[in-house]
PDB file of C-alpha atoms (C1' of nucleotides) in Angstrom:
ATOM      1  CA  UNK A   1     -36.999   6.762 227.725  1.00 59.00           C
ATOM      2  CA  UNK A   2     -38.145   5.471 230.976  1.00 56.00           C
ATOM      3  CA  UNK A   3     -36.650   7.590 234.576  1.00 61.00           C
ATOM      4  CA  UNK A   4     -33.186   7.106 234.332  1.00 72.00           C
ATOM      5  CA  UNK A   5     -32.306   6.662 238.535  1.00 76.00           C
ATOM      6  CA  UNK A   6     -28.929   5.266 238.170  1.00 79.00           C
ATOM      7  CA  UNK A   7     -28.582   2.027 239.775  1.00 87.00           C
ATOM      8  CA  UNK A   8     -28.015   1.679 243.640  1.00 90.00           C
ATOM      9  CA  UNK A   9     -25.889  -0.410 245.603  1.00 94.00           C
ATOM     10  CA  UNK A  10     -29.244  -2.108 247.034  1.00 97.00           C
ATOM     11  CA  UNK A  11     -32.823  -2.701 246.050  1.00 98.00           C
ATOM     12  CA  UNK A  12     -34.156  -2.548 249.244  1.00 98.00           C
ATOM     13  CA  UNK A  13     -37.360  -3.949 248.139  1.00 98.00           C
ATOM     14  CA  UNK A  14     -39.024  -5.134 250.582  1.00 98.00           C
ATOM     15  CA  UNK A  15     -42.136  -4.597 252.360  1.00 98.00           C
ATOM     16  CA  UNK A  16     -44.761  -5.470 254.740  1.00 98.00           C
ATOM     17  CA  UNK A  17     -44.454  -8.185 257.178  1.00 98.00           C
ATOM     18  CA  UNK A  18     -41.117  -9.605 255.473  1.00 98.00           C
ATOM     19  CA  UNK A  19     -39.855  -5.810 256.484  1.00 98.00           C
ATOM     20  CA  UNK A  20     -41.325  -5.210 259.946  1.00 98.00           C
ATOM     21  CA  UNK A  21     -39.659  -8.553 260.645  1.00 98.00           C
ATOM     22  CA  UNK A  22     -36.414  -7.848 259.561  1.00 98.00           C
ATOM     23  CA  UNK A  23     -36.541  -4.805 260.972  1.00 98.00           C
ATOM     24  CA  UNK A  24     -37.110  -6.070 264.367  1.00 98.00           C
ATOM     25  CA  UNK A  25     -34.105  -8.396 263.967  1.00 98.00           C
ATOM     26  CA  UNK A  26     -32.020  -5.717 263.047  1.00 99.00           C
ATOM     27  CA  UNK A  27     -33.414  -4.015 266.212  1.00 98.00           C
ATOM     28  CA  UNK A  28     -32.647  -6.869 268.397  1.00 98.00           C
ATOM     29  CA  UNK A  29     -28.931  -7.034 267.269  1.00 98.00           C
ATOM     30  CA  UNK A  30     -28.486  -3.592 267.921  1.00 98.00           C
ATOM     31  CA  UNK A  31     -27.417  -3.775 271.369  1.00 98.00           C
ATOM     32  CA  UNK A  32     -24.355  -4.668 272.787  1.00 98.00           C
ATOM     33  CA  UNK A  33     -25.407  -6.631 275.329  1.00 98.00           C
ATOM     34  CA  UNK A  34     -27.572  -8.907 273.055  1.00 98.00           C
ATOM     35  CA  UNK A  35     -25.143  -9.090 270.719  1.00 98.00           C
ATOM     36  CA  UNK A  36     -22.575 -10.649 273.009  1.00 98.00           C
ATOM     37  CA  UNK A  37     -24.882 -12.891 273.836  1.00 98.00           C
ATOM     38  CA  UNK A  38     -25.506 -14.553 270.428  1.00 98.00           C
ATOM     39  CA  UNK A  39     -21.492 -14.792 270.293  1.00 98.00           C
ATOM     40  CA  UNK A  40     -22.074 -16.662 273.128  1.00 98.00           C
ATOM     41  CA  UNK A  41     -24.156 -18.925 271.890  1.00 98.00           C
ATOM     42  CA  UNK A  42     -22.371 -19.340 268.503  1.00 98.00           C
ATOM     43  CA  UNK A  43     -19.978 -20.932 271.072  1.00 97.00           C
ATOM     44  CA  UNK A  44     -21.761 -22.516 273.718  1.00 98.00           C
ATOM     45  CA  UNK A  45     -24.898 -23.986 272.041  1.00 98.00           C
ATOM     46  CA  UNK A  46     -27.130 -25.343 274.801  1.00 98.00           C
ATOM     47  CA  UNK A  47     -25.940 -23.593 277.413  1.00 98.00           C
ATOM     48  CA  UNK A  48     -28.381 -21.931 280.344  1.00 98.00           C
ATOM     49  CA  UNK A  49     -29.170 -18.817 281.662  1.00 98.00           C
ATOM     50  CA  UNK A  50     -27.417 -19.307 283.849  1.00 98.00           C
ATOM     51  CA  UNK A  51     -23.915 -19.419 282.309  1.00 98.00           C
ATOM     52  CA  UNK A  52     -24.766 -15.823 280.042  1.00 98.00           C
ATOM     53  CA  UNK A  53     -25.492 -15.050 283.491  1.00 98.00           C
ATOM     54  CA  UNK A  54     -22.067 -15.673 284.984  1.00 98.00           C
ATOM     55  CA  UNK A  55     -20.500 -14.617 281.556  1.00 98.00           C
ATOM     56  CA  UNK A  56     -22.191 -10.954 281.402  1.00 98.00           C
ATOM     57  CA  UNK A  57     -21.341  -8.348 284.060  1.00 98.00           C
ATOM     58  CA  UNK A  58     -25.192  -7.411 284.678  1.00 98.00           C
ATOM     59  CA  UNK A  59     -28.008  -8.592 286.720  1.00 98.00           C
ATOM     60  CA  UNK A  60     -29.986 -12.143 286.057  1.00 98.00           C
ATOM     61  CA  UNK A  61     -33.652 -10.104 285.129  1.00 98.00           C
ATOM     62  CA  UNK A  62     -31.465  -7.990 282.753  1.00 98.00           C
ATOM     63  CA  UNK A  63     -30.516 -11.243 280.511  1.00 98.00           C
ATOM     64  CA  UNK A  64     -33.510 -12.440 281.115  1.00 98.00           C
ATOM     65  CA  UNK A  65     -35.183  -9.610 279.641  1.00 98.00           C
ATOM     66  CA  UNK A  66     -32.887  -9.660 276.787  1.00 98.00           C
ATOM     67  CA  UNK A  67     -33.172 -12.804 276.185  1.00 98.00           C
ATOM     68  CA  UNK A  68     -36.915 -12.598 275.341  1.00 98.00           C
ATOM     69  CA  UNK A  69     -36.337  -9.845 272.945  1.00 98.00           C
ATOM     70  CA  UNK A  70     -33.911 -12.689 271.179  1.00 98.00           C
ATOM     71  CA  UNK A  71     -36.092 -14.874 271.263  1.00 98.00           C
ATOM     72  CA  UNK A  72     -39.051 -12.500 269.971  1.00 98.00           C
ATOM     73  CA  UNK A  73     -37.235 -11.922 267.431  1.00 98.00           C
ATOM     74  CA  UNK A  74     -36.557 -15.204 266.235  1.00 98.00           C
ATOM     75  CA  UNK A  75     -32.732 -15.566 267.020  1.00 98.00           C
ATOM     76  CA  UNK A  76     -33.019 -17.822 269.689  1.00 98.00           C
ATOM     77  CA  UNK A  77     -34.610 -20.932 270.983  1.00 98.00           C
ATOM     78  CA  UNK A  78     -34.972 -21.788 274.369  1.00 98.00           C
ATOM     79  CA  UNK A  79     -35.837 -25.280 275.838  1.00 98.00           C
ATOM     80  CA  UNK A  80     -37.150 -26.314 279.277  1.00 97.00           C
ATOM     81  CA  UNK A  81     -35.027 -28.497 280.935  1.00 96.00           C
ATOM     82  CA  UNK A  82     -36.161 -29.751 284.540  1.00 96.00           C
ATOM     83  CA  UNK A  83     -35.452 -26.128 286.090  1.00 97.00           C
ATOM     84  CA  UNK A  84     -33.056 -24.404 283.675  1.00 98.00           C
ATOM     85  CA  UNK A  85     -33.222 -23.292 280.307  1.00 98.00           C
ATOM     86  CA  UNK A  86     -31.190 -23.941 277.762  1.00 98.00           C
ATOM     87  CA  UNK A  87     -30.645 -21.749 275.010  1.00 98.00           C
ATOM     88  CA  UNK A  88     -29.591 -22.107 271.391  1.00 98.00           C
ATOM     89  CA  UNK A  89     -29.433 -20.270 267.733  1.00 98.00           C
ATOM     90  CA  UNK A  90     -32.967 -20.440 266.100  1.00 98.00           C
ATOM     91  CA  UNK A  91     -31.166 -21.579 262.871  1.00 98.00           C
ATOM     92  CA  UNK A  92     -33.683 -21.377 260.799  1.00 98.00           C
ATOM     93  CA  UNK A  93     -34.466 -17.994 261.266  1.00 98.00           C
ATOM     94  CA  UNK A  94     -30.901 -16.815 260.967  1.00 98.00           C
ATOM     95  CA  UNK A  95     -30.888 -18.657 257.432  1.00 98.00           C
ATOM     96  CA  UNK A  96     -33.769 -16.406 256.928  1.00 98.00           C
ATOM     97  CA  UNK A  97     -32.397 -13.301 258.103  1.00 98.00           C
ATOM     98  CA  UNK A  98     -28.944 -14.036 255.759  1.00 98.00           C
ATOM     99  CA  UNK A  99     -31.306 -14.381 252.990  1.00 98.00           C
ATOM    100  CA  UNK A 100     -32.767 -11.675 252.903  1.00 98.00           C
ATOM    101  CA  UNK A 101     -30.117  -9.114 253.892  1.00 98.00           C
ATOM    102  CA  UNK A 102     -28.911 -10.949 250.604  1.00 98.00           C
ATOM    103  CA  UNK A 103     -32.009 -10.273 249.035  1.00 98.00           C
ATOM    104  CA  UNK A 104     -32.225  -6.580 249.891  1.00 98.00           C
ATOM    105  CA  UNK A 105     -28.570  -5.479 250.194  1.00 97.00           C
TER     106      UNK A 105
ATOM    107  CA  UNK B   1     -10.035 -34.702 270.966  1.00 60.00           C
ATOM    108  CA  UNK B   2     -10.801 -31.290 271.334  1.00 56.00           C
ATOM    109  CA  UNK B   3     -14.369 -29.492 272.938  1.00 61.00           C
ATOM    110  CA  UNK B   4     -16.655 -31.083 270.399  1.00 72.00           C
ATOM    111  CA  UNK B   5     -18.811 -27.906 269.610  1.00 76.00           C
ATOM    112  CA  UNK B   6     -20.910 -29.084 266.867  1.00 79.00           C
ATOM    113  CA  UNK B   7     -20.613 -25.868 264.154  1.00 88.00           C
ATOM    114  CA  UNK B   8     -23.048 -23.429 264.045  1.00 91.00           C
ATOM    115  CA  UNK B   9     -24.869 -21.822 261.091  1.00 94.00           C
ATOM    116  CA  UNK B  10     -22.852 -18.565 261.783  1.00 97.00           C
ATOM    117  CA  UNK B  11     -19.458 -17.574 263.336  1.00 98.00           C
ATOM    118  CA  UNK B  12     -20.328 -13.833 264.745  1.00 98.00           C
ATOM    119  CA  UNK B  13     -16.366 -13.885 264.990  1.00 98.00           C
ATOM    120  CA  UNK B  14     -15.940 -10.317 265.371  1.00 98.00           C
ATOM    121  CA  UNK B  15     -15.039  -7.745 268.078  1.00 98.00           C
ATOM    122  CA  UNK B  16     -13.830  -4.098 268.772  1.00 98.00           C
ATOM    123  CA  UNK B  17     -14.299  -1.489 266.775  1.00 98.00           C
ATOM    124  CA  UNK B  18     -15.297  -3.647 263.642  1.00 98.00           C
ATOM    125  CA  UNK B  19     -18.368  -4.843 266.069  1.00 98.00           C
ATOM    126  CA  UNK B  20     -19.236  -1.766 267.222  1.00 98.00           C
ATOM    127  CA  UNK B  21     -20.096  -0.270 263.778  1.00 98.00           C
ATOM    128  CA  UNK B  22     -21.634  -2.901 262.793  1.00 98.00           C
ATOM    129  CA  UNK B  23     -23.971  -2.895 265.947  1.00 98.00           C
ATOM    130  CA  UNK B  24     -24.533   0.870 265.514  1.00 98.00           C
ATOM    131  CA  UNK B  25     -25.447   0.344 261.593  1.00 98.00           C
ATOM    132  CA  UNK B  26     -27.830  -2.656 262.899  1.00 99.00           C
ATOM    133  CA  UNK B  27     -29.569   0.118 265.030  1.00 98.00           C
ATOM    134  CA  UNK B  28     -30.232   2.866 262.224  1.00 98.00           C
ATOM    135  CA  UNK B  29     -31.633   0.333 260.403  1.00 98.00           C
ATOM    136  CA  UNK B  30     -33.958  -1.333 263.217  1.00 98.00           C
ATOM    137  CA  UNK B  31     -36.180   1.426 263.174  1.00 98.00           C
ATOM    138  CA  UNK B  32     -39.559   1.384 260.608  1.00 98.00           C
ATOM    139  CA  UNK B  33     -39.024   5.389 260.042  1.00 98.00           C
ATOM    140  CA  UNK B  34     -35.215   5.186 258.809  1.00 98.00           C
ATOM    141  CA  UNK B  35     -35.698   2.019 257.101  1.00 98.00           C
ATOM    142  CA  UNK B  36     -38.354   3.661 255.055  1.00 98.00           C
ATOM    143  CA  UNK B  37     -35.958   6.514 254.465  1.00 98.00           C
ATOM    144  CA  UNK B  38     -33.116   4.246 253.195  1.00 98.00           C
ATOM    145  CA  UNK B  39     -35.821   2.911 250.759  1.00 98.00           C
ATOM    146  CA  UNK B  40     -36.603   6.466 249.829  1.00 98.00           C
ATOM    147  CA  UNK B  41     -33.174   7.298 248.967  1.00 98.00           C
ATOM    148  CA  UNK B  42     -32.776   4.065 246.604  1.00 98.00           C
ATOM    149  CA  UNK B  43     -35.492   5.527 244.383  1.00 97.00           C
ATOM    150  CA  UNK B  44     -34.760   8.827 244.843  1.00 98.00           C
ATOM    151  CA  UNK B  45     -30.928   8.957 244.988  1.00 98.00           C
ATOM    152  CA  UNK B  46     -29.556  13.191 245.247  1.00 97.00           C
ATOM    153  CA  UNK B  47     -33.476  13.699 246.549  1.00 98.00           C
ATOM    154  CA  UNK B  48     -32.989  16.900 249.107  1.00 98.00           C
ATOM    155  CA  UNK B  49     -34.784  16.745 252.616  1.00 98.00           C
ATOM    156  CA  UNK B  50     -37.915  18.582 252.203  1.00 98.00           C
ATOM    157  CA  UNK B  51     -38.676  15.644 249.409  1.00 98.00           C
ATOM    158  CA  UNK B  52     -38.354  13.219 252.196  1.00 98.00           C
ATOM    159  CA  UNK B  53     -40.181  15.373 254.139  1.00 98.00           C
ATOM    160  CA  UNK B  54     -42.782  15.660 251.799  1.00 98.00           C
ATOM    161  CA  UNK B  55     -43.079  11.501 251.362  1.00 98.00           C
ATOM    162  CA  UNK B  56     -43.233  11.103 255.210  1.00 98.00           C
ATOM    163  CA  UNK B  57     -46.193  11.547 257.639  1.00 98.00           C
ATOM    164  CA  UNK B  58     -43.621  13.557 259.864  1.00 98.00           C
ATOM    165  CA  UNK B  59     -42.164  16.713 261.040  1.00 98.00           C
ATOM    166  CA  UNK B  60     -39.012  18.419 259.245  1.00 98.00           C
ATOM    167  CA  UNK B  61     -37.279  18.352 262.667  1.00 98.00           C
ATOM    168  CA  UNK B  62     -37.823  14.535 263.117  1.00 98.00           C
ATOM    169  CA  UNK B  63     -36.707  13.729 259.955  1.00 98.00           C
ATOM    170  CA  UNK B  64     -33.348  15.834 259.962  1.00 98.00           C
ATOM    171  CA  UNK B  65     -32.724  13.607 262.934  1.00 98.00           C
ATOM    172  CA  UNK B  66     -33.530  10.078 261.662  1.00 98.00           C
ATOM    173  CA  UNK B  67     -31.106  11.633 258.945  1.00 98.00           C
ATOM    174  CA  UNK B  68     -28.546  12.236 261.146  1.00 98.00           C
ATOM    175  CA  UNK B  69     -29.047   9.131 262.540  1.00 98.00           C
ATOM    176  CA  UNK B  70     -28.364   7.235 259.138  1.00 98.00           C
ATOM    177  CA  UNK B  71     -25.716   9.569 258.306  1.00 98.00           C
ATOM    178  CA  UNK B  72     -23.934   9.131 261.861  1.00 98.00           C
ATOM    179  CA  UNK B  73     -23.744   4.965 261.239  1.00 98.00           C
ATOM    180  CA  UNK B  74     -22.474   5.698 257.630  1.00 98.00           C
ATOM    181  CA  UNK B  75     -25.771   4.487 255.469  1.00 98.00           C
ATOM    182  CA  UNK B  76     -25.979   7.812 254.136  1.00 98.00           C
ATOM    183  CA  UNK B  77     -24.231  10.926 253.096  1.00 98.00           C
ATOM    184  CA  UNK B  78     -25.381  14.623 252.290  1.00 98.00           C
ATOM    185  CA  UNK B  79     -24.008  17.254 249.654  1.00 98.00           C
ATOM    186  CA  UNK B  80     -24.886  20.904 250.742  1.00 97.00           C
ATOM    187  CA  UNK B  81     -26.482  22.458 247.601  1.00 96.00           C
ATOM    188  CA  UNK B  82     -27.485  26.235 247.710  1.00 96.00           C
ATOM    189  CA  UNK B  83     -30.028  25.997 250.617  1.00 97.00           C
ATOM    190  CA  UNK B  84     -30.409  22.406 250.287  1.00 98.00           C
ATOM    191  CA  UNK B  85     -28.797  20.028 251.168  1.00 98.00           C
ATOM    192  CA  UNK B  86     -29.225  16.576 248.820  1.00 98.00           C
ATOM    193  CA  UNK B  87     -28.781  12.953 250.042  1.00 98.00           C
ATOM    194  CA  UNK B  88     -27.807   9.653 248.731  1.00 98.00           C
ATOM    195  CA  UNK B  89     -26.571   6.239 250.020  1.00 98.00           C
ATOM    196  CA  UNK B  90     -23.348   5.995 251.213  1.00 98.00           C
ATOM    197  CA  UNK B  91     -21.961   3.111 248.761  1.00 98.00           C
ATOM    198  CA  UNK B  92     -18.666   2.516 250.536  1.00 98.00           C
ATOM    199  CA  UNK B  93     -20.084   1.705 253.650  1.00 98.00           C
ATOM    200  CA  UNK B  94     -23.092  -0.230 252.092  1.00 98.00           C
ATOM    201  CA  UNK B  95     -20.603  -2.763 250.514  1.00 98.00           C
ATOM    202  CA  UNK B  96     -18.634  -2.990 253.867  1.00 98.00           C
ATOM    203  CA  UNK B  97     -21.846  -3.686 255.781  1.00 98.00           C
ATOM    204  CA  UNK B  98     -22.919  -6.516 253.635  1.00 98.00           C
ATOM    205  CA  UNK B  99     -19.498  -7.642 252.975  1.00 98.00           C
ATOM    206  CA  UNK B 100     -19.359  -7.730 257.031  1.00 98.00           C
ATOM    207  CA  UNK B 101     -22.427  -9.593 257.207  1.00 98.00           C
ATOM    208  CA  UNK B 102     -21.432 -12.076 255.109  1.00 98.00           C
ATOM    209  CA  UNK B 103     -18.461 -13.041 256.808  1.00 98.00           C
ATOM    210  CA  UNK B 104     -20.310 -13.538 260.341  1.00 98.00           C
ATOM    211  CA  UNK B 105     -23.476 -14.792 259.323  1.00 97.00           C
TER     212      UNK B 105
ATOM    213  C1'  DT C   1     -43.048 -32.420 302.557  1.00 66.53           C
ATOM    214  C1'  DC C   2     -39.496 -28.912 302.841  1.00 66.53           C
ATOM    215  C1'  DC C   3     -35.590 -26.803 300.857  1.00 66.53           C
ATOM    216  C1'  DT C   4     -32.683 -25.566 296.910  1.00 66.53           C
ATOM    217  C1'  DT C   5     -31.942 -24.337 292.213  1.00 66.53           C
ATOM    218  C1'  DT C   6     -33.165 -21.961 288.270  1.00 66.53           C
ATOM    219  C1'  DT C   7     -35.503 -18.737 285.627  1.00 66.53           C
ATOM    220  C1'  DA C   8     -39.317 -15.664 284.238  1.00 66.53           C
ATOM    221  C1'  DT C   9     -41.947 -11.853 285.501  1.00 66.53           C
ATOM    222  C1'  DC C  10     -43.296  -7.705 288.241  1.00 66.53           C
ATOM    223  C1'  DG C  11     -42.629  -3.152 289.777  1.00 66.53           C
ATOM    224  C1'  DT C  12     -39.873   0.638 289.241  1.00 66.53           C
ATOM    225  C1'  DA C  13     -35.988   3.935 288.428  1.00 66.53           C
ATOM    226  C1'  DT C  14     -33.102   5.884 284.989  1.00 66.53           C
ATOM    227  C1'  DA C  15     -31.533   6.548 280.338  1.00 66.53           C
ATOM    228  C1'  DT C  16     -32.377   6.817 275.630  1.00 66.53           C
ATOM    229  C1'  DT C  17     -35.231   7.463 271.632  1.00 66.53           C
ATOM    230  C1'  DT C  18     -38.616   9.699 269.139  1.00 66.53           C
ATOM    231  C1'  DA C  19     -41.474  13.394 268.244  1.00 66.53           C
ATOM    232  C1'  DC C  20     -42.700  18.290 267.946  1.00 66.53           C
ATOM    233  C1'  DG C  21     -42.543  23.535 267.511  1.00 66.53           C
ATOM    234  C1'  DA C  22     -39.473  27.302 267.571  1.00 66.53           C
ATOM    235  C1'  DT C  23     -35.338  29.351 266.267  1.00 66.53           C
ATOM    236  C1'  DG C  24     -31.094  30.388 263.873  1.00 66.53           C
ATOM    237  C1'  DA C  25     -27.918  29.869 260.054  1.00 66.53           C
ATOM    238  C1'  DT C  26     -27.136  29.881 255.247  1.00 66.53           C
ATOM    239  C1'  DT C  27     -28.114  30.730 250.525  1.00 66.53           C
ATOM    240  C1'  DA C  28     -30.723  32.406 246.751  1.00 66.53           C
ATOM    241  C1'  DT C  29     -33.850  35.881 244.908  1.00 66.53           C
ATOM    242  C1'  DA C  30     -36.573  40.210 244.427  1.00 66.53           C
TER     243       DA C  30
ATOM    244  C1'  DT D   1     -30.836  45.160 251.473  1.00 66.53           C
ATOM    245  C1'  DA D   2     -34.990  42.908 252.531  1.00 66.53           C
ATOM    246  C1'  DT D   3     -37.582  38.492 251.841  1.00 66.53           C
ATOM    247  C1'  DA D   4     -38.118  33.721 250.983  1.00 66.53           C
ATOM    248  C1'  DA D   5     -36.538  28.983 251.029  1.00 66.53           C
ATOM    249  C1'  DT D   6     -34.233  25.225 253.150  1.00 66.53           C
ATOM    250  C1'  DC D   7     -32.382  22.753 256.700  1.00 66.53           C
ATOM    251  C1'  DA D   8     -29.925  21.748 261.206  1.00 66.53           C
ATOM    252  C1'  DT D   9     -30.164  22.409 265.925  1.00 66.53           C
ATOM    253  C1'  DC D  10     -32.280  23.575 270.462  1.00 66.53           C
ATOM    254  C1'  DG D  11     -35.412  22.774 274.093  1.00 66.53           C
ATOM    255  C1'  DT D  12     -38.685  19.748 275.662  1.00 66.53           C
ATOM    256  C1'  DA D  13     -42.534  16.271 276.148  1.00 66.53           C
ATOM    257  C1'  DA D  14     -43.852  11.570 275.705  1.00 66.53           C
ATOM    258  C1'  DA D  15     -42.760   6.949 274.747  1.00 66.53           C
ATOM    259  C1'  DT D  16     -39.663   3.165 274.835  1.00 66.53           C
ATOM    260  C1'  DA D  17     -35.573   0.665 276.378  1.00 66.53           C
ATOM    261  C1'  DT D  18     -32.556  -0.821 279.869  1.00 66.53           C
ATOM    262  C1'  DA D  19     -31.318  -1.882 284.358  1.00 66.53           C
ATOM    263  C1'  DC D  20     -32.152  -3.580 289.077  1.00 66.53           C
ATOM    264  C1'  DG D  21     -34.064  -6.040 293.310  1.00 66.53           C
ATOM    265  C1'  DA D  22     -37.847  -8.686 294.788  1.00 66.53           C
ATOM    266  C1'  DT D  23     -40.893 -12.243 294.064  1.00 66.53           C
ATOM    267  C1'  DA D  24     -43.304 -16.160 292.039  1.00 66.53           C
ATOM    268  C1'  DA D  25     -43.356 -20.499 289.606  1.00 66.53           C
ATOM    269  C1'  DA D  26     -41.648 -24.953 288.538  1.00 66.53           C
ATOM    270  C1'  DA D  27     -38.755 -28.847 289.084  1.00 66.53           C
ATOM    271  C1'  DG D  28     -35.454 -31.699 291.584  1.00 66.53           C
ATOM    272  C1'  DG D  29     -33.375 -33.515 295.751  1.00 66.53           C
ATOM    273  C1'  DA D  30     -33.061 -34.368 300.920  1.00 66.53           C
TER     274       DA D  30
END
DNA sequence: TCCTTTTATCGTATATTTACGATGATTATA
DNA sequence: TATAATCATCGTAAATATACGATAAAAGGA
C-alpha cells in the first residue's frame, strides 16, 4: 500500500513559470480598482483611458498605473490610436487563465 | 437595434459582497509564499504548522500569518489539536470559488 | 507652427504587505 | 508543579503597492 492522502478538492499541480504566471494574474485581479476595470471592459470593449477615467472616482496616473499592471499581466490589450488608447480584453490570455484555474482547481 | 456590443469571452457579471470575496480569495492566492502553502496542504492535508514551517525557507511568525491570511479568505481551515493546531483546505469554499469562477469567466 | 488632446511616466507621499525576533498562551509531559 | 512543545500575536523594520500632481511625449487640428 502506497500513502493513502485522501483525495483533495484540487491538484494544484502546477509549477514554474505556468505558476508564477498565474499567480501574477491572480495578483492583478486582486484589487478593487482593477477589477472594476475589467468589468468595464467586458462592457465597453475599445474604449480609452479616458472613459475608465471618467468612470472611476480616482486620478488619471492612478488608472494609468493600473492599467499597466493589467496589461503586465496579460488581461489587457491596449492599442495606439492617433493620441488615445484604446483598451480591450487580451482574450487569449483569459482563455488561458480559465484553463488552468480548470486545470488546477 | 440595441448597443451592438460584440460578446466578450467572459461576463465578470458580479458585484457586492459576492465580488468582494472573490477579490479577497484572488489576493491570498496572488502571492508565491501562500500559493506554495495551498500546494502544501493538498499533499499534506491535517499537516500541523511547524510541518509547514519545516518545508518553507521562512520564519514561524511569517508563516502563521500567510496562514491567517488563507484562512481569513476561506482557502483554509485549522483544528486545534493538543498544542497544535492542524490544517487542511477548506472544501466548501474551494468549490464556491471555482464554481464562481466559472460563471464569470 | 502653435495649441489642444490624450496618455504614459516621474517623483513622491502614504498605506499596506511581508518579514523577523520576542513574547505570551495553551497543552502535554516529566 | 516545573519544563517542553507548539503556535498565535505583538511590535517593528523593510519592501511593495497605491495614490496624487506635475511633466513629457506624441498626434491631431487651427
Amino acid at each position: 500500500m502506497s500513502a493513502n492522502i485522501p483525495e483533495a478538492c484540487c491538484t494544484l499541480e502546477i509549477s514554474g513559470e505556468r505558476q508564477e504566471k498565474l499567480i501574477a494574474m491572480f495578483k492583478a485581479l486582486g484589487n478593487p480598482t482593477r477589477f472594476e476595470i475589467m468589468k468595464f471592459l467586458v462592457t465597453h470593449p475599445g474604449c480609452i483611458t479616458g472613459d475608465i477615467v471618467s468612470f472611476l472616482p480616482i486620478a488619471q496616473a492612478t488608472v494609468s498605473q493600473h492599467l499597466r499592471v493589467l496589461r503586465d499581466a496579460g488581461f489587457i490589450k491596449g492599442t495606439v490610436a492617433g493620441t488615445a488608447t484604446s483598451y480591450c480584453l487580451y482574450e487569449e490570455n483569459i482563455v488561458w487563465f480559465r484553463s488552468e484555474i480548470g486545470d488546477v482547481f
